[in-house]
Amino acid sequence: MLKYKALAKFFCNIEFIITMKKIIAFITLLVASVWAEAQTTTEITLLPNEKWWGGFTGLGYMMPYQASKRVYNLRTENFNNQSVPYLLSNKGRYIAADTPFAYQFQEGKIVITPSRGTVSCQSSKGNDLKTAYQSVSKQYFPPSGTIPPEVFFTKPQYNTWIELTYNQNQKDVLAYAQAIIDNGMPTGVIMIDDNWQKDYGVWQFRPDKFPSPKEMIAKLHQMGFKVMVWVCPFVSPDSQEYRFLRDKGYLIKKKGSHTPAILNWWNGLSACYDLSNPDAFKHFVGELQQLQKEYGIDGFKFDAGDPKRYLAEAIEVFDQKSYDTEQTYLWGKLGLAFPYNEFRACWKLGGQPLVQRLGDKSYSWNGVARLVPDMIAAGLNGYAYACPDMIGGGEYGSFLNVDPSKFNQKLIVRSCQIHAMMPMMQFSVAPWRILSKENLDICIKYAKWHEQLGSYLIEQAKQSAKTGEPIVRSMEYAFPNQGFADCKDQYMLGDKYLVAPVITESDTRTVKLPKGTWRDDQGKKYKGGKTYTLHVPLDRLPYFIINE
């Protein structure tokens, strides 16, 4: 008996020793990691009057960056929108990498800490924002030569989210489409949002909500719409599809386990496709292609894909390296198989024919004011084919049980005007439900104005596909060294239109014009190099064209 006790004590000691070795190894690795991080941190001294843009589309309203205690980490956050490992300077310098890094703007310097790989600070051949952008574009996201389908630029998009939320159903989708036509609005792309499907990962129409989806889509086509449906990379863990994908090894795994990880996202707890597994990637593409074949769907709104849900601290992936932003990158790459696409989260992939949308903005003047700077940021991040969220904002709670007499209709009209002179525009809340006839007519006017701009927008998109240039351009990008570095409420739409929308409750705004002679939307001429205060009634969107 004593022999057995001694033997047990011996094995316990061995287990203790092994455990201690694991703890020591972990601490050593942690210390080494911290030390390595400390060793690779780089400080870049700012040049006189140097300003910086880039990193996050969702921080456009904060650009150019100011000194702050905030450290921005591209590995763990994306501010609900696209992100890139590039920063651009109005002095022609740029900071770039293939992998994410953290950065902080301090007084007189930028502090850069790579998450992995290396980060370099380089100078372009010029000394302005445009040459910095062109250098990064050429090296890191050269233009593909291809644009998204032209209807994205020539017609509005209509998303069923605000009107139907989680009650997506055949009857109301068709009624929404018919109301667009009945109110004299242009047809375009209609997107059927979340909860059309049987379950997350089970991409079939719910028979209780969509009794004849094939006929519905055929009807929408007949009415003049292209049709897209919402999808995400998540899979409900109590579905048959989950069990199939689990057994195939197509799902992200919990760290240190052979079982799928259950990730927390805005709609609950779900498993998630591991797109680093080529077979899983191929399977997902095949599922969506089959859906197109079966129902005649034109394409997909690809939601989610945010890097914070793929951190190596909590999960394991098939190739043992595609964590955080790399899964976001693969999500965008998957969308390239479908010309009709839309993304909110994306990593790199600038210059590719992917439709990008700004993250949801609030129904507020602050939300309206963020549209222009965030669209400028999207362009500087390489995402030329972009849409500024949904008109009026993407928060459905703001539009429930609306009393039009107490509703701020002006905000919707001004938001619509901004969309009208962007590469793309998207309605979701039904303007005929919340606006007076007078204000609805203004929105219809600008939807048709966007339609009239269609050929110009396609021309600009094709030019971007050749040169990589943004369509929505910062004033500093277009007119360097004329004092526009901090301007974030006006922009150039391509190389022709200087757009100065109203972004506040007031019907006045100031406009600073570059050198030259300019003519406004009403035919009035202005001498450039000066600032003007304009009175802008609700039915007007000020824009300017330079006289040759």
Coordinates of C-alpha atoms in Angstrom, one line a residue:
M1 CA 0.0 0.0 0.0
L2 CA 2.9 2.3 0.9
K3 CA 4.4 1.6 -2.5
Y4 CA 1.2 2.8 -4.3
K5 CA 1.1 6.0 -2.1
A6 CA 4.7 6.8 -2.9
L7 CA 4.1 6.2 -6.6
A8 CA 1.0 8.5 -6.6
K9 CA 3.1 11.1 -4.8
F10 CA 5.8 10.8 -7.4
F11 CA 3.3 11.3 -10.3
C12 CA 1.7 14.2 -8.5
N13 CA 5.1 15.8 -8.2
I14 CA 5.7 15.2 -11.9
E15 CA 2.3 16.8 -12.7
F16 CA 3.2 19.7 -10.5
I17 CA 6.6 20.1 -12.2
I18 CA 5.0 20.0 -15.7
T19 CA 2.4 22.6 -14.6
M20 CA 5.1 24.9 -13.2
K21 CA 7.1 24.5 -16.4
K22 CA 4.0 25.6 -18.4
I23 CA 3.5 28.6 -16.2
I24 CA 7.1 29.6 -16.5
A25 CA 7.0 29.1 -20.2
F26 CA 3.9 31.3 -20.5
I27 CA 5.4 34.0 -18.3
T28 CA 8.6 33.9 -20.4
L29 CA 6.6 34.2 -23.6
L30 CA 4.6 37.1 -22.2
V31 CA 7.7 38.9 -21.1
A32 CA 9.3 38.3 -24.4
S33 CA 6.3 39.5 -26.2
V34 CA 6.1 42.7 -24.1
W35 CA 9.9 43.2 -24.6
A36 CA 9.6 42.7 -28.3
E37 CA 6.8 45.2 -28.5
A38 CA 8.8 47.7 -26.5
Q39 CA 11.8 47.1 -28.8
T40 CA 9.8 47.7 -32.0
T41 CA 8.0 50.9 -31.0
T42 CA 9.0 53.7 -33.3
E43 CA 8.6 57.4 -32.8
I44 CA 8.2 59.6 -35.9
T45 CA 8.8 63.3 -35.6
L46 CA 6.2 65.5 -37.2
L47 CA 7.3 68.1 -39.8
P48 CA 6.1 71.7 -39.4
N49 CA 2.4 72.0 -40.1
E50 CA 2.2 68.3 -41.0
K51 CA -1.2 66.7 -40.8
W52 CA -2.2 63.0 -41.1
W53 CA -5.1 60.9 -42.3
G54 CA -5.8 57.2 -42.7
G55 CA -6.2 54.0 -40.6
F56 CA -10.0 54.0 -40.0
T57 CA -12.8 55.1 -42.2
G58 CA -15.0 55.5 -39.1
L59 CA -12.6 58.2 -37.7
G60 CA -12.8 60.5 -40.7
Y61 CA -14.6 63.1 -38.6
M62 CA -11.5 63.3 -36.4
M63 CA -9.1 63.8 -39.3
P64 CA -6.6 65.2 -39.7
Y65 CA -5.6 63.7 -36.3
Q66 CA -4.8 65.8 -33.3
A67 CA -2.5 65.0 -30.4
S68 CA -4.4 62.7 -27.9
K69 CA -3.9 60.2 -25.2
R70 CA -5.9 57.7 -27.3
V71 CA -3.9 54.8 -28.8
Y72 CA -5.6 53.4 -32.0
N73 CA -5.1 49.7 -32.5
L74 CA -5.8 48.3 -36.0
R75 CA -5.7 44.7 -34.8
T76 CA -8.4 45.0 -32.2
E77 CA -10.9 47.6 -33.5
N78 CA -12.3 49.1 -36.7
F79 CA -14.8 51.6 -35.4
N80 CA -17.6 49.7 -37.2
N81 CA -16.1 50.4 -40.7
Q82 CA -13.3 49.7 -43.1
S83 CA -9.7 49.9 -41.9
V84 CA -6.2 49.9 -43.5
P85 CA -2.6 49.8 -42.3
Y86 CA -1.7 53.1 -43.9
L87 CA -1.4 56.7 -42.7
L88 CA -1.0 59.6 -45.1
S89 CA 0.6 63.1 -44.6
N90 CA 0.0 66.4 -46.4
K91 CA 3.8 66.7 -46.6
G92 CA 4.1 63.7 -48.9
R93 CA 5.0 61.1 -46.2
Y94 CA 3.3 57.9 -45.5
I95 CA 3.4 55.1 -42.9
A96 CA 2.5 51.7 -44.3
A97 CA 2.5 48.0 -43.5
D98 CA 1.0 44.7 -44.6
T99 CA -0.2 43.9 -41.1
P100 CA -2.0 45.9 -38.4
F101 CA -0.3 48.2 -35.9
A102 CA -1.1 50.6 -33.1
Y103 CA -0.6 54.3 -33.4
Q104 CA -0.8 57.4 -31.2
F105 CA -0.5 61.1 -32.1
Q106 CA 1.4 62.9 -29.4
E107 CA 2.6 66.5 -29.4
G108 CA 5.1 66.7 -32.3
K109 CA 5.3 63.0 -33.0
I110 CA 3.6 59.7 -33.9
V111 CA 4.2 56.6 -31.9
I112 CA 3.9 53.4 -33.9
T113 CA 3.8 49.9 -32.4
P114 CA 3.5 46.9 -34.8
S115 CA 1.2 44.0 -33.9
R116 CA 3.3 41.8 -36.1
G117 CA 5.6 42.4 -39.0
T118 CA 7.2 45.7 -39.7
V119 CA 6.0 49.3 -40.3
S120 CA 7.9 51.8 -42.5
C121 CA 7.7 55.5 -42.8
Q122 CA 8.5 56.7 -46.3
S123 CA 8.5 59.9 -48.4
S124 CA 6.8 60.1 -51.8
K125 CA 8.3 62.0 -54.7
G126 CA 6.1 65.0 -53.9
N127 CA 5.3 66.9 -50.8
D128 CA 1.5 66.8 -50.5
L129 CA -1.4 64.5 -49.6
K130 CA -2.1 63.4 -53.2
T131 CA 1.5 62.1 -53.9
A132 CA 1.5 60.3 -50.6
Y133 CA -1.8 58.6 -51.5
Q134 CA -0.6 57.7 -55.0
S135 CA 2.6 56.1 -53.6
V136 CA 0.6 54.0 -51.2
S137 CA -2.0 53.1 -53.8
K138 CA 0.7 52.0 -56.3
Q139 CA 2.5 49.8 -53.7
Y140 CA -0.3 48.4 -51.5
F141 CA -3.7 48.6 -53.3
P142 CA -3.2 49.1 -57.1
P143 CA -6.4 49.7 -59.0
S144 CA -8.0 46.5 -60.4
G145 CA -9.3 48.0 -63.6
T146 CA -12.8 46.9 -62.7
I147 CA -15.7 48.7 -61.1
P148 CA -18.9 47.4 -59.4
P149 CA -22.0 47.2 -61.6
E150 CA -23.0 50.6 -63.0
V151 CA -26.5 50.6 -61.4
F152 CA -24.8 51.3 -58.1
F153 CA -23.7 54.7 -59.4
T154 CA -26.6 55.6 -61.6
K155 CA -29.6 54.6 -59.3
P156 CA -30.4 54.8 -55.6
Q157 CA -30.2 51.8 -53.3
Y158 CA -33.1 50.9 -51.1
N159 CA -32.5 48.8 -48.0
T160 CA -35.5 47.3 -46.2
W161 CA -33.9 47.4 -42.7
I162 CA -35.5 50.6 -41.2
E163 CA -39.0 49.8 -42.4
L164 CA -39.1 46.0 -41.7
T165 CA -36.2 45.4 -39.2
Y166 CA -36.5 41.7 -38.2
N167 CA -39.9 41.3 -39.8
Q168 CA -38.6 40.9 -43.4
N169 CA -41.4 39.3 -45.4
Q170 CA -42.5 38.9 -49.0
K171 CA -45.6 41.0 -48.8
D172 CA -44.0 44.1 -47.2
V173 CA -40.9 43.9 -49.4
L174 CA -43.1 44.0 -52.5
A175 CA -45.1 46.8 -51.0
Y176 CA -42.0 48.8 -50.2
A177 CA -40.8 48.4 -53.8
Q178 CA -44.2 49.4 -55.2
A179 CA -44.3 52.5 -53.0
I180 CA -40.9 53.6 -54.5
I181 CA -42.5 53.5 -57.9
D182 CA -45.8 55.0 -56.8
N183 CA -44.0 58.0 -55.3
G184 CA -42.1 58.7 -58.5
M185 CA -38.7 57.7 -57.2
P186 CA -36.1 56.0 -59.4
T187 CA -35.8 52.2 -59.2
G188 CA -32.4 50.8 -58.5
V189 CA -31.0 48.1 -56.1
I190 CA -33.2 46.7 -53.3
M191 CA -31.5 45.0 -50.4
I192 CA -33.5 42.6 -48.2
D193 CA -32.0 42.8 -44.8
D194 CA -31.5 40.4 -41.8
N195 CA -34.1 37.7 -40.9
W196 CA -35.2 36.7 -44.4
Q197 CA -33.2 33.5 -43.8
K198 CA -34.2 30.4 -41.9
D199 CA -31.3 30.8 -39.5
Y200 CA -27.8 32.3 -39.4
G201 CA -25.8 30.1 -41.7
V202 CA -29.0 28.5 -43.1
W203 CA -29.3 30.6 -46.3
Q204 CA -32.8 29.7 -47.4
F205 CA -35.9 31.9 -47.4
R206 CA -38.2 31.4 -44.4
P207 CA -41.3 29.8 -45.8
D208 CA -43.5 31.4 -43.2
K209 CA -42.4 34.9 -44.3
F210 CA -41.6 34.2 -48.0
P211 CA -44.1 31.7 -49.4
S212 CA -42.8 32.2 -53.0
P213 CA -39.4 33.9 -53.0
K214 CA -38.5 33.0 -56.6
E215 CA -41.7 34.7 -57.9
M216 CA -41.0 37.7 -55.6
I217 CA -37.6 38.2 -57.0
A218 CA -38.8 37.8 -60.5
K219 CA -41.5 40.4 -59.7
L220 CA -38.9 42.8 -58.3
H221 CA -36.8 42.4 -61.5
Q222 CA -39.9 43.1 -63.6
M223 CA -40.4 46.3 -61.6
G224 CA -36.9 47.4 -62.4
F225 CA -34.9 46.5 -59.3
K226 CA -31.7 44.4 -58.8
V227 CA -32.1 42.3 -55.7
M228 CA -29.6 41.6 -52.9
V229 CA -30.0 39.8 -49.6
W230 CA -28.2 40.1 -46.3
V231 CA -25.6 37.5 -45.2
C232 CA -23.0 37.2 -42.4
P233 CA -20.3 34.7 -41.5
F234 CA -22.1 33.5 -38.4
V235 CA -23.8 30.1 -37.9
S236 CA -26.5 29.4 -35.3
P237 CA -25.1 26.6 -33.0
D238 CA -28.4 24.7 -32.7
S239 CA -28.9 24.3 -36.5
Q240 CA -28.3 21.3 -38.8
E241 CA -25.9 23.5 -40.8
Y242 CA -23.8 24.0 -37.7
R243 CA -23.4 20.3 -37.1
F244 CA -22.4 19.8 -40.8
L245 CA -19.9 22.6 -40.7
R246 CA -18.5 21.5 -37.3
D247 CA -17.9 18.0 -38.5
K248 CA -16.2 19.3 -41.7
G249 CA -13.9 21.5 -39.6
Y250 CA -15.2 24.7 -41.3
L251 CA -15.7 26.7 -38.1
I252 CA -13.4 28.8 -36.0
K253 CA -12.4 26.8 -32.9
K254 CA -12.2 27.8 -29.2
K255 CA -8.6 28.3 -28.2
G256 CA -7.0 25.0 -26.9
S257 CA -10.1 23.0 -28.0
H258 CA -11.3 21.0 -31.0
T259 CA -14.8 22.4 -30.6
P260 CA -16.2 25.5 -32.4
A261 CA -15.9 28.8 -30.6
I262 CA -19.2 30.5 -29.8
L263 CA -18.7 34.2 -30.5
N264 CA -20.6 37.1 -29.0
W265 CA -22.0 39.5 -31.6
W266 CA -24.9 42.1 -31.8
N267 CA -27.5 39.4 -32.4
G268 CA -26.4 36.9 -29.8
L269 CA -24.0 33.9 -29.6
S270 CA -23.0 32.1 -32.8
A271 CA -20.3 29.9 -34.3
C272 CA -18.4 31.4 -37.2
Y273 CA -17.0 30.3 -40.6
D274 CA -13.2 29.9 -40.6
L275 CA -12.4 31.4 -44.0
S276 CA -8.7 30.5 -43.6
N277 CA -9.8 27.0 -44.4
P278 CA -9.9 26.9 -48.3
D279 CA -12.6 24.3 -48.2
A280 CA -14.7 26.4 -45.9
F281 CA -14.2 29.4 -48.1
K282 CA -15.2 27.4 -51.2
H283 CA -18.2 25.9 -49.4
F284 CA -19.5 29.3 -48.4
V285 CA -19.1 30.7 -51.9
G286 CA -20.9 27.6 -53.3
E287 CA -23.8 28.1 -50.9
L288 CA -24.3 31.6 -52.0
Q289 CA -24.0 30.7 -55.7
Q290 CA -26.6 28.0 -55.3
L291 CA -28.9 30.6 -53.7
Q292 CA -28.4 32.8 -56.8
K293 CA -29.1 29.9 -59.1
E294 CA -32.2 28.8 -57.2
Y295 CA -33.9 32.2 -56.7
G296 CA -32.3 34.6 -59.2
I297 CA -30.7 36.8 -56.5
D298 CA -28.3 39.3 -57.9
G299 CA -25.9 39.6 -55.0
F300 CA -25.4 40.0 -51.3
K301 CA -25.0 42.5 -48.5
F302 CA -22.0 41.1 -46.5
D303 CA -22.4 42.3 -42.9
A304 CA -20.0 41.8 -39.9
G305 CA -16.5 40.6 -40.5
D306 CA -15.1 42.9 -37.8
P307 CA -11.6 42.0 -36.6
K308 CA -12.3 42.2 -32.9
R309 CA -14.2 38.9 -33.1
Y310 CA -11.2 37.0 -34.4
L311 CA -8.5 37.7 -31.8
A312 CA -5.9 35.0 -31.3
E313 CA -6.3 35.3 -27.5
A314 CA -9.6 33.4 -27.7
I315 CA -9.7 31.3 -30.9
E316 CA -7.8 29.1 -33.2
V317 CA -8.0 29.0 -37.0
F318 CA -7.3 26.5 -39.6
D319 CA -4.0 28.0 -41.0
Q320 CA -2.8 29.1 -37.5
K321 CA -2.2 32.6 -38.7
S322 CA -5.3 34.3 -40.1
Y323 CA -6.5 36.1 -37.0
D324 CA -8.2 39.5 -36.5
T325 CA -7.8 41.6 -39.7
E326 CA -6.8 38.6 -41.8
Q327 CA -10.3 37.1 -41.3
T328 CA -11.8 40.5 -42.2
Y329 CA -9.6 40.5 -45.4
L330 CA -10.9 37.0 -46.3
W331 CA -14.5 38.1 -45.8
G332 CA -13.9 40.9 -48.3
K333 CA -12.1 38.6 -50.7
L334 CA -15.1 36.2 -50.6
G335 CA -17.3 39.1 -51.8
L336 CA -15.2 39.4 -54.9
A337 CA -16.9 36.3 -56.3
F338 CA -20.2 38.4 -56.5
P339 CA -20.2 41.6 -58.5
Y340 CA -23.3 42.8 -56.6
N341 CA -21.9 43.2 -53.1
E342 CA -21.8 45.6 -50.1
F343 CA -19.5 45.7 -47.1
R344 CA -19.3 47.7 -43.9
A345 CA -16.2 46.1 -42.5
C346 CA -13.2 45.6 -44.8
W347 CA -9.4 45.3 -44.4
K348 CA -7.2 46.5 -47.2
L349 CA -8.6 45.5 -50.6
G350 CA -8.6 49.1 -51.8
G351 CA -8.9 49.4 -55.5
Q352 CA -11.0 46.3 -55.8
P353 CA -14.6 46.3 -57.1
L354 CA -16.2 46.2 -53.7
V355 CA -19.1 48.4 -52.6
Q356 CA -18.4 50.0 -49.2
R357 CA -20.9 51.6 -46.9
L358 CA -20.3 53.9 -44.0
G359 CA -21.1 52.4 -40.6
D360 CA -24.5 53.2 -39.1
K361 CA -24.9 56.9 -38.2
S362 CA -27.3 58.2 -35.6
Y363 CA -30.4 60.2 -36.6
S364 CA -28.9 63.5 -35.5
W365 CA -27.1 66.5 -36.9
N366 CA -23.9 65.0 -35.5
G367 CA -24.6 61.9 -37.7
V368 CA -25.2 64.1 -40.7
A369 CA -22.0 66.1 -40.1
R370 CA -19.9 62.9 -40.1
L371 CA -21.0 61.8 -43.6
V372 CA -18.6 64.0 -45.5
P373 CA -15.4 63.5 -43.5
D374 CA -16.0 59.8 -43.2
M375 CA -16.5 59.5 -47.0
I376 CA -13.3 61.5 -47.5
A377 CA -11.5 59.0 -45.2
A378 CA -12.9 56.1 -47.2
G379 CA -11.5 57.6 -50.4
L380 CA -8.1 58.2 -48.8
N381 CA -8.2 54.6 -47.5
G382 CA -8.5 53.3 -51.1
Y383 CA -12.3 52.7 -51.0
A384 CA -13.5 54.8 -54.0
Y385 CA -16.8 52.9 -54.5
A386 CA -18.5 53.9 -51.3
C387 CA -22.0 54.9 -50.0
P388 CA -22.6 57.2 -47.0
D389 CA -24.7 54.9 -44.7
M390 CA -28.5 55.2 -45.0
I391 CA -30.3 58.5 -45.5
G392 CA -31.2 59.9 -42.1
G393 CA -29.1 57.2 -40.3
G394 CA -29.2 53.5 -39.7
E395 CA -30.7 53.3 -36.2
Y396 CA -34.2 51.9 -36.7
G397 CA -35.4 53.0 -33.2
S398 CA -35.3 56.6 -34.3
F399 CA -38.0 56.0 -36.9
L400 CA -40.6 53.9 -34.9
N401 CA -44.0 55.4 -34.4
V402 CA -43.0 58.7 -36.0
D403 CA -45.3 61.7 -35.8
P404 CA -44.4 63.7 -38.9
S405 CA -45.5 66.9 -37.3
K406 CA -42.9 66.5 -34.5
F407 CA -40.2 64.9 -36.6
N408 CA -37.1 66.8 -37.8
Q409 CA -37.8 66.5 -41.5
K410 CA -35.1 69.0 -42.4
L411 CA -32.4 66.5 -41.2
I412 CA -33.7 63.9 -43.6
V413 CA -33.7 66.3 -46.5
R414 CA -30.1 67.5 -45.8
S415 CA -28.9 64.0 -45.4
C416 CA -30.5 63.1 -48.8
Q417 CA -28.8 66.0 -50.4
I418 CA -25.4 64.8 -49.2
H419 CA -26.1 61.3 -50.6
A420 CA -27.2 62.8 -53.9
M421 CA -23.7 64.1 -54.7
M422 CA -21.8 61.0 -53.6
P423 CA -20.8 58.0 -55.7
M424 CA -23.8 56.1 -54.3
M425 CA -26.9 56.9 -52.3
Q426 CA -29.1 54.7 -50.1
F427 CA -32.6 55.0 -48.7
S428 CA -34.0 52.8 -46.0
V429 CA -36.5 54.7 -44.0
A430 CA -39.4 55.4 -46.4
P431 CA -39.4 59.2 -47.0
W432 CA -43.1 59.0 -48.0
R433 CA -43.9 57.8 -44.5
I434 CA -42.1 60.5 -42.5
L435 CA -42.0 63.6 -44.7
S436 CA -44.5 66.1 -45.8
K437 CA -45.3 66.2 -49.5
E438 CA -43.1 69.3 -49.9
N439 CA -40.1 67.7 -48.3
L440 CA -40.7 64.4 -50.0
D441 CA -40.7 66.2 -53.4
I442 CA -37.2 67.7 -52.4
C443 CA -35.9 64.2 -51.7
I444 CA -37.3 62.9 -55.0
K445 CA -35.7 65.8 -56.8
Y446 CA -32.3 64.9 -55.4
A447 CA -32.7 61.2 -56.1
K448 CA -33.3 62.2 -59.7
W449 CA -30.4 64.6 -59.6
H450 CA -28.2 61.7 -58.5
E451 CA -29.6 59.7 -61.4
Q452 CA -28.7 62.6 -63.8
L453 CA -25.1 62.5 -62.5
G454 CA -24.9 58.8 -63.3
S455 CA -22.8 59.0 -66.4
Y456 CA -20.4 61.4 -64.7
L457 CA -20.1 59.1 -61.7
I458 CA -19.5 56.1 -63.9
E459 CA -16.8 58.1 -65.7
Q460 CA -15.2 58.9 -62.4
A461 CA -15.4 55.3 -61.2
K462 CA -13.8 54.0 -64.4
Q463 CA -11.0 56.6 -64.0
S464 CA -10.5 55.4 -60.4
A465 CA -10.3 51.8 -61.7
K466 CA -7.3 53.0 -63.9
T467 CA -5.5 55.5 -61.6
G468 CA -6.6 54.5 -58.1
E469 CA -7.8 58.1 -57.4
P470 CA -10.7 58.6 -54.9
I471 CA -14.0 59.8 -56.2
V472 CA -14.8 61.7 -53.1
R473 CA -11.7 63.9 -52.5
S474 CA -10.4 65.9 -49.6
M475 CA -10.0 69.6 -50.4
E476 CA -6.4 69.2 -49.3
Y477 CA -5.9 66.4 -51.7
A478 CA -7.3 68.3 -54.6
F479 CA -5.9 71.8 -53.8
P480 CA -2.7 71.3 -51.7
N481 CA -1.1 74.1 -49.8
Q482 CA -4.1 76.5 -50.1
G483 CA -5.2 76.2 -46.5
F484 CA -7.6 73.3 -46.7
A485 CA -5.9 70.8 -44.4
D486 CA -8.5 71.1 -41.7
C487 CA -11.5 71.4 -44.0
K488 CA -13.9 68.5 -43.5
D489 CA -17.4 69.9 -44.5
Q490 CA -16.8 70.3 -48.2
Y491 CA -15.2 68.1 -50.8
M492 CA -14.6 67.5 -54.5
L493 CA -16.7 64.9 -56.3
G494 CA -14.3 63.8 -58.9
D495 CA -12.4 66.6 -60.6
K496 CA -15.5 68.8 -61.5
Y497 CA -17.8 69.5 -58.6
L498 CA -16.9 71.2 -55.4
V499 CA -19.8 70.2 -53.0
A500 CA -20.7 72.2 -49.9
P501 CA -23.8 70.7 -48.3
V502 CA -25.6 72.0 -45.3
I503 CA -24.8 69.8 -42.3
T504 CA -26.5 71.8 -39.5
E505 CA -29.9 73.0 -38.5
S506 CA -29.0 76.4 -39.9
D507 CA -29.8 77.4 -43.5
T508 CA -26.5 79.3 -43.8
R509 CA -23.0 78.0 -44.3
T510 CA -19.6 79.3 -45.2
V511 CA -17.7 78.0 -48.2
K512 CA -14.0 78.5 -48.9
L513 CA -13.2 78.4 -52.6
P514 CA -9.7 77.5 -54.0
K515 CA -7.9 79.9 -56.4
G516 CA -9.6 80.6 -59.7
T517 CA -13.0 81.7 -60.8
W518 CA -16.0 79.5 -59.8
R519 CA -19.7 79.2 -60.8
D520 CA -22.3 77.9 -58.4
D521 CA -25.4 75.7 -58.9
Q522 CA -27.4 78.8 -59.6
G523 CA -25.0 80.3 -62.2
K524 CA -23.5 82.9 -59.9
K525 CA -19.7 83.6 -60.3
Y526 CA -17.2 83.8 -57.4
K527 CA -13.6 84.7 -57.2
G528 CA -11.6 82.0 -55.6
G529 CA -9.1 82.2 -52.7
K530 CA -11.9 83.7 -50.5
T531 CA -14.5 82.5 -48.0
Y532 CA -18.2 83.2 -48.6
T533 CA -21.3 82.9 -46.4
L534 CA -24.3 81.5 -48.3
H535 CA -28.0 81.5 -47.5
V536 CA -29.2 78.0 -48.4
P537 CA -33.0 77.3 -48.4
L538 CA -34.0 73.7 -47.8
D539 CA -34.4 72.8 -51.4
R540 CA -30.9 73.8 -52.4
L541 CA -27.6 71.9 -52.4
P542 CA -24.7 74.3 -53.1
Y543 CA -22.0 73.1 -55.5
F544 CA -19.4 74.9 -57.5
I545 CA -17.7 74.3 -60.9
I546 CA -14.4 76.1 -61.8
N547 CA -14.5 78.2 -64.9
E548 CA -11.9 77.0 -67.4

